[in-house]
């Protein structure tokens, strides 16, 4: 046996997920944004949990498909699904920042694995998965003392069913040492992979992504967190997170109950925004605040940003614009059509704010900007 064979060892079997810890380098944290499905990311985590980062020669991991199914908590993983995930894990080119080099433009494009195989073991007749990392990728998988990395339990990550929860969990783990920190809203959307125009409105990101993720993460892992949107001129420009970790408390089976999520509190950053009360949107009686369900419905499309008087002016302008009734609207008042129209215009306002922010500019008066858009539309309709 050669010296190389003496040093090289094939790592067989996954073992108990409760006892496995993943060490993931900071560059690898970014791969959650490249489009790999959640099951493929969990395959990568299973590989990282099994290896010893101080033994780069032992880069081959073999485990039974049944073990992987048990790890995921499923009865049977369809062959075509497994093959698809292995293909994506093997063939997906990823771009990594070389943290060993201070140059900002030093990036590396690689495949993480040189082999991802599904086979039948001739002796046991059981299905197996074989993963072998690429030699070029070893610098981002082994010998992590030279680069920054985070640690987390395999048991925590395999319980998460949402790709957004997985991504947010890793982001929180990466920043836990700060306890409290603030991230710009555009950067948060990039990190979560929520760059659709829909999420120009924070309320959608909060209701679609952050709140459901908070519930799943806190019920299945030991991470606890709150978040507060920071506003400027009534527009969300950043989000402040406060996070901690409860050791040895990972899910409702151990606690005996679900953890109640903390209430959201919107933080206004200027006195000029105080015309709308700082309250949880779900708890506030907006119909009473705006004086009618019609104004409250319109205000919801603008994230309850504007005051009652401002919404009255917006409503008056909408009446001057030729808006078709929404499908299924039997009120005869174009109410839902106007809500959809206003939502579209407000989204355009949010997108324009983001574009200006990239150039160091801002919209000083959001209501005036939106009102001008509506006035222009009303003038065009009156000229026809």
mmCIF file of C-alpha atoms in Angstrom:
data_model
loop_
_atom_site.group_PDB
_atom_site.id
_atom_site.type_symbol
_atom_site.label_atom_id
_atom_site.label_comp_id
_atom_site.label_asym_id
_atom_site.label_seq_id
_atom_site.Cartn_x
_atom_site.Cartn_y
_atom_site.Cartn_z
ATOM 1 C CA UNK A 1 0.000 0.000 0.000
ATOM 2 C CA UNK A 2 1.365 3.391 -0.988
ATOM 3 C CA UNK A 3 1.859 6.241 1.439
ATOM 4 C CA UNK A 4 -0.908 8.112 -0.363
ATOM 5 C CA UNK A 5 -3.315 5.174 0.160
ATOM 6 C CA UNK A 6 -2.354 5.071 3.841
ATOM 7 C CA UNK A 7 -3.333 8.696 4.233
ATOM 8 C CA UNK A 8 -6.499 8.420 2.168
ATOM 9 C CA UNK A 9 -9.671 7.073 3.742
ATOM 10 C CA UNK A 10 -13.185 6.695 2.352
ATOM 11 C CA UNK A 11 -15.704 7.963 4.875
ATOM 12 C CA UNK A 12 -18.634 5.538 5.024
ATOM 13 C CA UNK A 13 -22.056 6.200 6.558
ATOM 14 C CA UNK A 14 -23.679 9.394 7.804
ATOM 15 C CA UNK A 15 -23.982 8.535 11.475
ATOM 16 C CA UNK A 16 -26.336 10.197 13.952
ATOM 17 C CA UNK A 17 -27.383 13.683 12.667
ATOM 18 C CA UNK A 18 -27.773 14.810 16.299
ATOM 19 C CA UNK A 19 -24.034 14.387 16.794
ATOM 20 C CA UNK A 20 -22.842 15.890 13.514
ATOM 21 C CA UNK A 21 -21.610 19.468 13.261
ATOM 22 C CA UNK A 22 -21.117 21.335 9.989
ATOM 23 C CA UNK A 23 -18.213 23.719 9.465
ATOM 24 C CA UNK A 24 -18.952 25.876 6.438
ATOM 25 C CA UNK A 25 -16.556 28.491 5.099
ATOM 26 C CA UNK A 26 -17.810 32.029 4.542
ATOM 27 C CA UNK A 27 -17.372 31.783 0.752
ATOM 28 C CA UNK A 28 -19.685 28.750 0.702
ATOM 29 C CA UNK A 29 -22.430 30.710 2.456
ATOM 30 C CA UNK A 30 -23.024 32.594 -0.780
ATOM 31 C CA UNK A 31 -23.994 29.486 -2.748
ATOM 32 C CA UNK A 32 -27.500 29.599 -1.285
ATOM 33 C CA UNK A 33 -28.137 32.411 -3.772
ATOM 34 C CA UNK A 34 -27.138 30.526 -6.926
ATOM 35 C CA UNK A 35 -30.353 28.598 -7.447
ATOM 36 C CA UNK A 36 -29.512 25.181 -5.998
ATOM 37 C CA UNK A 37 -32.655 23.485 -4.627
ATOM 38 C CA UNK A 38 -32.939 22.936 -0.892
ATOM 39 C CA UNK A 39 -32.419 19.159 -1.189
ATOM 40 C CA UNK A 40 -29.145 19.724 -3.064
ATOM 41 C CA UNK A 41 -27.997 22.145 -0.355
ATOM 42 C CA UNK A 42 -28.801 19.515 2.282
ATOM 43 C CA UNK A 43 -26.742 16.970 0.337
ATOM 44 C CA UNK A 44 -23.833 19.393 0.535
ATOM 45 C CA UNK A 45 -24.421 19.804 4.272
ATOM 46 C CA UNK A 46 -24.446 16.023 4.753
ATOM 47 C CA UNK A 47 -21.048 15.887 3.040
ATOM 48 C CA UNK A 48 -19.628 18.753 5.129
ATOM 49 C CA UNK A 49 -20.930 17.176 8.345
ATOM 50 C CA UNK A 50 -19.149 13.888 7.626
ATOM 51 C CA UNK A 51 -15.678 15.101 6.637
ATOM 52 C CA UNK A 52 -12.861 16.118 8.961
ATOM 53 C CA UNK A 53 -11.766 19.564 7.807
ATOM 54 C CA UNK A 54 -8.221 18.844 9.032
ATOM 55 C CA UNK A 55 -7.860 15.815 6.724
ATOM 56 C CA UNK A 56 -8.205 17.080 3.148
ATOM 57 C CA UNK A 57 -7.063 13.752 1.662
ATOM 58 C CA UNK A 58 -10.219 12.084 2.981
ATOM 59 C CA UNK A 59 -12.526 13.768 0.509
ATOM 60 C CA UNK A 60 -14.695 10.785 -0.492
ATOM 61 C CA UNK A 61 -17.935 10.257 1.437
ATOM 62 C CA UNK A 62 -20.239 7.257 0.892
ATOM 63 C CA UNK A 63 -23.607 6.757 2.564
ATOM 64 C CA UNK A 64 -26.730 4.734 1.889
ATOM 65 C CA UNK A 65 -29.735 6.341 0.239
ATOM 66 C CA UNK A 66 -31.783 4.936 3.134
ATOM 67 C CA UNK A 67 -29.580 6.834 5.602
ATOM 68 C CA UNK A 68 -30.164 10.040 3.662
ATOM 69 C CA UNK A 69 -33.921 9.420 3.614
ATOM 70 C CA UNK A 70 -33.903 8.878 7.379
ATOM 71 C CA UNK A 71 -31.882 12.060 7.821
ATOM 72 C CA UNK A 72 -34.502 14.008 5.860
ATOM 73 C CA UNK A 73 -37.332 12.285 7.719
ATOM 74 C CA UNK A 74 -38.987 10.915 4.578
ATOM 75 C CA UNK A 75 -40.159 7.423 3.660
ATOM 76 C CA UNK A 76 -38.768 7.287 0.149
ATOM 77 C CA UNK A 77 -36.785 9.624 -2.092
ATOM 78 C CA UNK A 78 -37.681 9.165 -5.739
ATOM 79 C CA UNK A 79 -34.701 8.154 -7.871
ATOM 80 C CA UNK A 80 -35.338 10.870 -10.453
ATOM 81 C CA UNK A 81 -35.381 13.531 -7.726
ATOM 82 C CA UNK A 82 -32.118 12.274 -6.225
ATOM 83 C CA UNK A 83 -30.483 12.135 -9.660
ATOM 84 C CA UNK A 84 -31.609 15.677 -10.428
ATOM 85 C CA UNK A 85 -30.104 16.971 -7.177
ATOM 86 C CA UNK A 86 -26.852 15.097 -7.758
ATOM 87 C CA UNK A 87 -26.675 16.575 -11.276
ATOM 88 C CA UNK A 88 -27.178 20.099 -9.975
ATOM 89 C CA UNK A 89 -24.656 19.630 -7.189
ATOM 90 C CA UNK A 90 -22.078 18.267 -9.625
ATOM 91 C CA UNK A 91 -22.604 20.532 -12.617
ATOM 92 C CA UNK A 92 -23.508 23.885 -11.101
ATOM 93 C CA UNK A 93 -20.691 26.373 -11.561
ATOM 94 C CA UNK A 94 -20.358 28.602 -8.526
ATOM 95 C CA UNK A 95 -18.492 31.854 -8.102
ATOM 96 C CA UNK A 96 -16.543 32.242 -4.871
ATOM 97 C CA UNK A 97 -14.708 35.240 -3.490
ATOM 98 C CA UNK A 98 -11.108 34.359 -2.691
ATOM 99 C CA UNK A 99 -10.941 35.598 0.907
ATOM 100 C CA UNK A 100 -7.218 34.812 1.055
ATOM 101 C CA UNK A 101 -6.675 37.697 -1.356
ATOM 102 C CA UNK A 102 -7.547 41.273 -0.406
ATOM 103 C CA UNK A 103 -8.304 42.212 -4.007
ATOM 104 C CA UNK A 104 -12.045 42.754 -4.513
ATOM 105 C CA UNK A 105 -11.971 41.354 -8.042
ATOM 106 C CA UNK A 106 -10.354 38.023 -7.120
ATOM 107 C CA UNK A 107 -13.168 35.515 -7.742
ATOM 108 C CA UNK A 108 -12.989 31.825 -8.586
ATOM 109 C CA UNK A 109 -15.470 29.873 -10.708
ATOM 110 C CA UNK A 110 -15.480 26.159 -9.894
ATOM 111 C CA UNK A 111 -17.526 22.994 -9.495
ATOM 112 C CA UNK A 112 -17.527 21.888 -5.860
ATOM 113 C CA UNK A 113 -17.576 18.175 -6.687
ATOM 114 C CA UNK A 114 -15.625 16.107 -9.176
ATOM 115 C CA UNK A 115 -17.998 13.174 -8.699
ATOM 116 C CA UNK A 116 -21.570 12.745 -7.466
ATOM 117 C CA UNK A 117 -22.710 9.168 -7.937
ATOM 118 C CA UNK A 118 -25.701 6.957 -7.179
ATOM 119 C CA UNK A 119 -24.942 3.235 -7.195
ATOM 120 C CA UNK A 120 -25.966 -0.180 -5.846
ATOM 121 C CA UNK A 121 -23.526 -1.724 -3.365
ATOM 122 C CA UNK A 122 -22.683 -5.194 -4.709
ATOM 123 C CA UNK A 123 -22.398 -6.699 -1.232
ATOM 124 C CA UNK A 124 -25.339 -5.114 0.606
ATOM 125 C CA UNK A 125 -27.525 -4.530 -2.502
ATOM 126 C CA UNK A 126 -28.432 -1.181 -0.988
ATOM 127 C CA UNK A 127 -28.510 2.105 -2.878
ATOM 128 C CA UNK A 128 -25.573 4.410 -2.103
ATOM 129 C CA UNK A 129 -24.571 8.013 -2.700
ATOM 130 C CA UNK A 130 -20.920 8.818 -3.375
ATOM 131 C CA UNK A 131 -19.622 12.389 -3.170
ATOM 132 C CA UNK A 132 -16.039 13.436 -3.958
ATOM 133 C CA UNK A 133 -15.076 17.084 -3.751
ATOM 134 C CA UNK A 134 -13.058 18.819 -6.435
ATOM 135 C CA UNK A 135 -9.384 19.352 -5.601
ATOM 136 C CA UNK A 136 -9.698 23.035 -6.514
ATOM 137 C CA UNK A 137 -12.600 23.370 -4.058
ATOM 138 C CA UNK A 138 -10.668 21.848 -1.149
ATOM 139 C CA UNK A 139 -9.417 25.292 -0.094
ATOM 140 C CA UNK A 140 -13.034 26.265 0.676
ATOM 141 C CA UNK A 141 -13.965 22.967 2.379
ATOM 142 C CA UNK A 142 -10.867 21.883 4.335
ATOM 143 C CA UNK A 143 -8.267 23.691 6.453
ATOM 144 C CA UNK A 144 -10.744 26.340 7.499
ATOM 145 C CA UNK A 145 -8.437 27.919 10.071
ATOM 146 C CA UNK A 146 -7.069 30.054 7.253
ATOM 147 C CA UNK A 147 -10.491 31.487 6.355
ATOM 148 C CA UNK A 148 -13.582 32.437 8.298
ATOM 149 C CA UNK A 149 -16.311 29.852 8.809
ATOM 150 C CA UNK A 150 -19.472 29.175 10.798
ATOM 151 C CA UNK A 151 -20.562 26.064 12.699
ATOM 152 C CA UNK A 152 -24.057 24.668 13.051
ATOM 153 C CA UNK A 153 -25.728 21.349 13.820
ATOM 154 C CA UNK A 154 -26.813 19.126 10.947
ATOM 155 C CA UNK A 155 -29.885 18.278 13.014
ATOM 156 C CA UNK A 156 -31.028 21.916 12.856
ATOM 157 C CA UNK A 157 -30.655 22.428 9.142
ATOM 158 C CA UNK A 158 -32.319 19.206 7.964
ATOM 159 C CA UNK A 159 -35.566 20.121 9.722
ATOM 160 C CA UNK A 160 -36.058 23.322 7.743
ATOM 161 C CA UNK A 161 -38.510 22.851 4.867
ATOM 162 C CA UNK A 162 -38.282 26.325 3.350
ATOM 163 C CA UNK A 163 -35.312 27.434 1.274
ATOM 164 C CA UNK A 164 -35.849 30.946 2.646
ATOM 165 C CA UNK A 165 -35.697 29.614 6.229
ATOM 166 C CA UNK A 166 -32.474 27.784 5.374
ATOM 167 C CA UNK A 167 -30.949 30.944 3.890
ATOM 168 C CA UNK A 168 -32.063 33.181 6.759
ATOM 169 C CA UNK A 169 -30.875 30.643 9.354
ATOM 170 C CA UNK A 170 -27.348 30.694 7.898
ATOM 171 C CA UNK A 171 -27.401 34.501 7.731
ATOM 172 C CA UNK A 172 -28.419 34.705 11.396
ATOM 173 C CA UNK A 173 -25.774 32.162 12.472
ATOM 174 C CA UNK A 174 -23.144 34.158 10.615
ATOM 175 C CA UNK A 175 -24.068 37.303 12.557
ATOM 176 C CA UNK A 176 -25.012 35.940 15.983
ATOM 177 C CA UNK A 177 -21.823 37.276 17.554
ATOM 178 C CA UNK A 178 -23.030 40.832 16.859
ATOM 179 C CA UNK A 179 -26.253 40.280 18.856
ATOM 180 C CA UNK A 180 -27.820 43.336 17.174
ATOM 181 C CA UNK A 181 -27.010 44.640 13.710
ATOM 182 C CA UNK A 182 -28.550 46.551 10.822
ATOM 183 C CA UNK A 183 -28.548 45.634 7.141
ATOM 184 C CA UNK A 184 -29.753 47.807 4.291
ATOM 185 C CA UNK A 185 -33.062 46.691 2.825
ATOM 186 C CA UNK A 186 -31.691 46.202 -0.729
ATOM 187 C CA UNK A 187 -28.834 44.049 0.606
ATOM 188 C CA UNK A 188 -31.214 41.959 2.728
ATOM 189 C CA UNK A 189 -33.314 41.174 -0.344
ATOM 190 C CA UNK A 190 -30.201 40.078 -2.220
ATOM 191 C CA UNK A 191 -29.053 37.849 0.635
ATOM 192 C CA UNK A 192 -32.463 36.177 0.891
ATOM 193 C CA UNK A 193 -32.849 35.839 -2.861
ATOM 194 C CA UNK A 194 -35.963 38.035 -2.848
ATOM 195 C CA UNK A 195 -35.136 40.470 -5.633
ATOM 196 C CA UNK A 196 -38.534 40.323 -7.337
ATOM 197 C CA UNK A 197 -40.251 43.697 -7.794
ATOM 198 C CA UNK A 198 -42.944 42.475 -5.398
ATOM 199 C CA UNK A 199 -40.515 42.840 -2.516
ATOM 200 C CA UNK A 200 -39.907 46.507 -3.154
ATOM 201 C CA UNK A 201 -42.703 46.724 -0.568
ATOM 202 C CA UNK A 202 -41.424 45.624 2.826
ATOM 203 C CA UNK A 203 -44.872 44.438 3.928
ATOM 204 C CA UNK A 204 -44.754 41.687 1.307
ATOM 205 C CA UNK A 205 -41.291 40.555 2.378
ATOM 206 C CA UNK A 206 -42.417 40.582 5.994
ATOM 207 C CA UNK A 207 -45.621 38.608 5.406
ATOM 208 C CA UNK A 208 -44.341 36.263 2.676
ATOM 209 C CA UNK A 209 -40.836 35.565 3.952
ATOM 210 C CA UNK A 210 -39.698 36.955 7.302
ATOM 211 C CA UNK A 211 -42.684 36.041 9.489
ATOM 212 C CA UNK A 212 -43.042 32.448 8.180
ATOM 213 C CA UNK A 213 -39.259 31.953 8.418
ATOM 214 C CA UNK A 214 -39.234 33.273 11.969
ATOM 215 C CA UNK A 215 -41.930 30.793 12.963
ATOM 216 C CA UNK A 216 -40.134 27.833 11.368
ATOM 217 C CA UNK A 217 -36.641 28.726 12.574
ATOM 218 C CA UNK A 218 -37.736 29.333 16.164
ATOM 219 C CA UNK A 219 -39.823 26.137 16.319
ATOM 220 C CA UNK A 220 -37.112 23.883 14.843
ATOM 221 C CA UNK A 221 -33.768 25.362 15.939
ATOM 222 C CA UNK A 222 -32.278 27.135 18.924
ATOM 223 C CA UNK A 223 -32.016 30.498 17.154
ATOM 224 C CA UNK A 224 -34.316 33.279 18.369
ATOM 225 C CA UNK A 225 -34.565 36.650 16.646
ATOM 226 C CA UNK A 226 -36.575 39.802 16.163
ATOM 227 C CA UNK A 227 -36.458 42.326 13.330
ATOM 228 C CA UNK A 228 -37.458 45.962 13.032
ATOM 229 C CA UNK A 229 -37.756 47.927 9.787
ATOM 230 C CA UNK A 230 -36.014 51.298 9.778
ATOM 231 C CA UNK A 231 -37.776 54.000 7.803
ATOM 232 C CA UNK A 232 -36.680 57.242 6.215
ATOM 233 C CA UNK A 233 -39.363 59.473 4.780
ATOM 234 C CA UNK A 234 -41.717 56.565 5.482
ATOM 235 C CA UNK A 235 -39.778 54.231 3.213
ATOM 236 C CA UNK A 236 -38.041 51.150 4.638
ATOM 237 C CA UNK A 237 -34.319 51.629 4.044
ATOM 238 C CA UNK A 238 -32.890 49.026 6.428
ATOM 239 C CA UNK A 239 -33.790 46.269 8.870
ATOM 240 C CA UNK A 240 -32.336 45.779 12.351
ATOM 241 C CA UNK A 241 -31.983 42.205 13.615
ATOM 242 C CA UNK A 242 -31.501 41.107 17.197
ATOM 243 C CA UNK A 243 -30.618 37.433 17.557
ATOM 244 C CA UNK A 244 -29.464 34.904 20.143
ATOM 245 C CA UNK A 245 -29.187 31.148 20.444
ATOM 246 C CA UNK A 246 -30.625 28.887 23.107
ATOM 247 C CA UNK A 247 -28.229 25.980 23.527
ATOM 248 C CA UNK A 248 -29.755 22.526 23.761
ATOM 249 C CA UNK A 249 -33.211 23.757 22.748
ATOM 250 C CA UNK A 250 -33.860 22.880 19.150
ATOM 251 C CA UNK A 251 -37.513 22.055 18.576
ATOM 252 C CA UNK A 252 -40.984 21.826 20.007
ATOM 253 C CA UNK A 253 -40.470 18.149 20.906
ATOM 254 C CA UNK A 254 -37.858 19.272 23.434
ATOM 255 C CA UNK A 255 -39.644 22.359 24.687
ATOM 256 C CA UNK A 256 -43.101 20.800 24.746
ATOM 257 C CA UNK A 257 -44.641 23.826 23.029
ATOM 258 C CA UNK A 258 -44.252 26.162 20.133
ATOM 259 C CA UNK A 259 -42.330 29.356 20.820
ATOM 260 C CA UNK A 260 -44.475 32.474 20.445
ATOM 261 C CA UNK A 261 -43.114 34.861 17.866
ATOM 262 C CA UNK A 262 -42.377 38.418 18.920
ATOM 263 C CA UNK A 263 -44.532 41.212 17.619
ATOM 264 C CA UNK A 264 -43.218 43.443 14.901
ATOM 265 C CA UNK A 265 -42.664 47.108 15.656
ATOM 266 C CA UNK A 266 -42.104 49.626 12.895
ATOM 267 C CA UNK A 267 -39.469 52.193 13.847
ATOM 268 C CA UNK A 268 -39.925 55.624 12.298
ATOM 269 C CA UNK A 269 -36.708 57.528 11.833
ATOM 270 C CA UNK A 270 -38.116 61.025 11.590
ATOM 271 C CA UNK A 271 -40.867 63.125 13.147
ATOM 272 C CA UNK A 272 -42.270 63.885 9.711
ATOM 273 C CA UNK A 273 -43.401 60.264 9.437
ATOM 274 C CA UNK A 274 -45.404 60.319 12.665
ATOM 275 C CA UNK A 275 -48.733 61.010 10.947
ATOM 276 C CA UNK A 276 -49.233 57.234 10.803
ATOM 277 C CA UNK A 277 -49.058 55.530 14.220
ATOM 278 C CA UNK A 278 -46.250 53.057 14.944
ATOM 279 C CA UNK A 279 -48.245 49.867 15.420
ATOM 280 C CA UNK A 280 -48.297 46.295 14.226
ATOM 281 C CA UNK A 281 -50.193 46.401 10.920
ATOM 282 C CA UNK A 282 -52.059 43.193 11.722
ATOM 283 C CA UNK A 283 -53.353 44.550 15.051
ATOM 284 C CA UNK A 284 -54.252 48.098 14.098
ATOM 285 C CA UNK A 285 -57.880 48.888 13.228
ATOM 286 C CA UNK A 286 -57.056 50.630 9.966
ATOM 287 C CA UNK A 287 -60.688 51.001 8.972
ATOM 288 C CA UNK A 288 -61.260 53.109 12.085
ATOM 289 C CA UNK A 289 -58.029 55.041 11.565
ATOM 290 C CA UNK A 290 -58.755 55.988 7.954
ATOM 291 C CA UNK A 291 -62.491 56.406 8.491
ATOM 292 C CA UNK A 292 -63.669 53.891 5.883
ATOM 293 C CA UNK A 293 -62.911 50.453 4.484
ATOM 294 C CA UNK A 294 -62.309 52.033 1.057
ATOM 295 C CA UNK A 295 -59.480 54.277 2.286
ATOM 296 C CA UNK A 296 -58.089 51.473 4.464
ATOM 297 C CA UNK A 297 -58.004 49.165 1.438
ATOM 298 C CA UNK A 298 -56.127 51.754 -0.601
ATOM 299 C CA UNK A 299 -53.765 52.511 2.299
ATOM 300 C CA UNK A 300 -52.871 48.819 2.546
ATOM 301 C CA UNK A 301 -51.515 48.946 -1.015
ATOM 302 C CA UNK A 302 -49.101 51.656 0.189
ATOM 303 C CA UNK A 303 -48.097 49.766 3.358
ATOM 304 C CA UNK A 304 -50.171 52.202 5.446
ATOM 305 C CA UNK A 305 -47.497 54.777 4.739
ATOM 306 C CA UNK A 306 -49.670 57.859 4.247
ATOM 307 C CA UNK A 307 -51.981 59.783 6.557
ATOM 308 C CA UNK A 308 -55.769 59.875 6.298
ATOM 309 C CA UNK A 309 -55.716 63.275 4.574
ATOM 310 C CA UNK A 310 -53.106 62.077 2.078
ATOM 311 C CA UNK A 311 -55.131 58.958 1.317
ATOM 312 C CA UNK A 312 -58.229 61.092 0.739
ATOM 313 C CA UNK A 313 -56.299 63.097 -1.866
ATOM 314 C CA UNK A 314 -55.023 59.889 -3.478
ATOM 315 C CA UNK A 315 -58.565 58.499 -3.604
ATOM 316 C CA UNK A 316 -59.818 61.670 -5.266
ATOM 317 C CA UNK A 317 -57.115 61.422 -7.929
ATOM 318 C CA UNK A 318 -57.873 57.743 -8.567
ATOM 319 C CA UNK A 319 -61.488 58.661 -9.305
ATOM 320 C CA UNK A 320 -60.249 60.881 -12.140
ATOM 321 C CA UNK A 321 -58.322 58.063 -13.785
ATOM 322 C CA UNK A 322 -60.023 55.635 -16.126
ATOM 323 C CA UNK A 323 -59.462 52.368 -14.242
ATOM 324 C CA UNK A 324 -61.184 49.153 -15.270
ATOM 325 C CA UNK A 325 -62.880 47.069 -12.561
ATOM 326 C CA UNK A 326 -60.828 44.152 -11.275
ATOM 327 C CA UNK A 327 -61.915 40.668 -12.295
ATOM 328 C CA UNK A 328 -64.633 39.454 -9.947
ATOM 329 C CA UNK A 329 -65.372 42.973 -8.611
ATOM 330 C CA UNK A 330 -69.157 43.162 -8.300
ATOM 331 C CA UNK A 331 -69.273 46.322 -6.239
ATOM 332 C CA UNK A 332 -69.716 48.500 -9.313
ATOM 333 C CA UNK A 333 -67.291 51.026 -7.812
ATOM 334 C CA UNK A 334 -63.962 49.883 -9.331
ATOM 335 C CA UNK A 335 -62.716 49.577 -5.749
ATOM 336 C CA UNK A 336 -60.525 46.525 -6.278
ATOM 337 C CA UNK A 337 -59.340 47.786 -9.627
ATOM 338 C CA UNK A 338 -58.189 51.006 -7.984
ATOM 339 C CA UNK A 339 -56.421 49.066 -5.244
ATOM 340 C CA UNK A 340 -54.519 47.003 -7.826
ATOM 341 C CA UNK A 341 -53.702 50.151 -9.813
ATOM 342 C CA UNK A 342 -52.437 52.001 -6.730
ATOM 343 C CA UNK A 343 -50.341 49.019 -5.671
ATOM 344 C CA UNK A 344 -48.648 49.052 -9.086
ATOM 345 C CA UNK A 345 -47.875 52.770 -8.789
ATOM 346 C CA UNK A 346 -46.585 52.394 -5.241
ATOM 347 C CA UNK A 347 -44.310 49.557 -6.330
ATOM 348 C CA UNK A 348 -42.962 51.832 -9.056
ATOM 349 C CA UNK A 349 -42.285 54.467 -6.399
ATOM 350 C CA UNK A 350 -40.377 51.922 -4.263
ATOM 351 C CA UNK A 351 -38.342 50.757 -7.255
ATOM 352 C CA UNK A 352 -37.490 54.326 -8.195
ATOM 353 C CA UNK A 353 -36.317 54.923 -4.626
ATOM 354 C CA UNK A 354 -33.995 51.928 -4.851
ATOM 355 C CA UNK A 355 -32.589 53.118 -8.178
ATOM 356 C CA UNK A 356 -31.922 56.585 -6.796
ATOM 357 C CA UNK A 357 -30.339 55.140 -3.647
ATOM 358 C CA UNK A 358 -27.772 53.321 -5.794
ATOM 359 C CA UNK A 359 -26.668 56.725 -7.104
ATOM 360 C CA UNK A 360 -26.642 58.314 -3.667
ATOM 361 C CA UNK A 361 -29.927 60.146 -4.325
ATOM 362 C CA UNK A 362 -33.294 60.004 -2.599
ATOM 363 C CA UNK A 363 -36.945 60.944 -2.931
ATOM 364 C CA UNK A 364 -37.491 63.592 -0.268
ATOM 365 C CA UNK A 365 -41.296 63.595 -0.358
ATOM 366 C CA UNK A 366 -42.793 60.216 -1.212
ATOM 367 C CA UNK A 367 -46.382 61.412 -1.136
ATOM 368 C CA UNK A 368 -45.657 64.293 -3.516
ATOM 369 C CA UNK A 369 -43.861 61.894 -5.866
ATOM 370 C CA UNK A 370 -46.787 59.453 -5.917
ATOM 371 C CA UNK A 371 -49.322 62.262 -6.235
ATOM 372 C CA UNK A 372 -47.464 63.621 -9.274
ATOM 373 C CA UNK A 373 -47.596 60.200 -10.924
ATOM 374 C CA UNK A 374 -51.341 60.014 -10.383
ATOM 375 C CA UNK A 375 -51.881 63.611 -11.521
ATOM 376 C CA UNK A 376 -50.056 62.887 -14.774
ATOM 377 C CA UNK A 377 -52.236 59.829 -15.360
ATOM 378 C CA UNK A 378 -55.387 61.832 -14.612
ATOM 379 C CA UNK A 379 -54.342 64.559 -17.071
ATOM 380 C CA UNK A 380 -53.688 62.014 -19.810
ATOM 381 C CA UNK A 381 -57.131 60.470 -19.333
ATOM 382 C CA UNK A 382 -58.830 63.873 -19.378
ATOM 383 C CA UNK A 383 -57.127 64.739 -22.704
ATOM 384 C CA UNK A 384 -58.427 61.624 -24.428
#
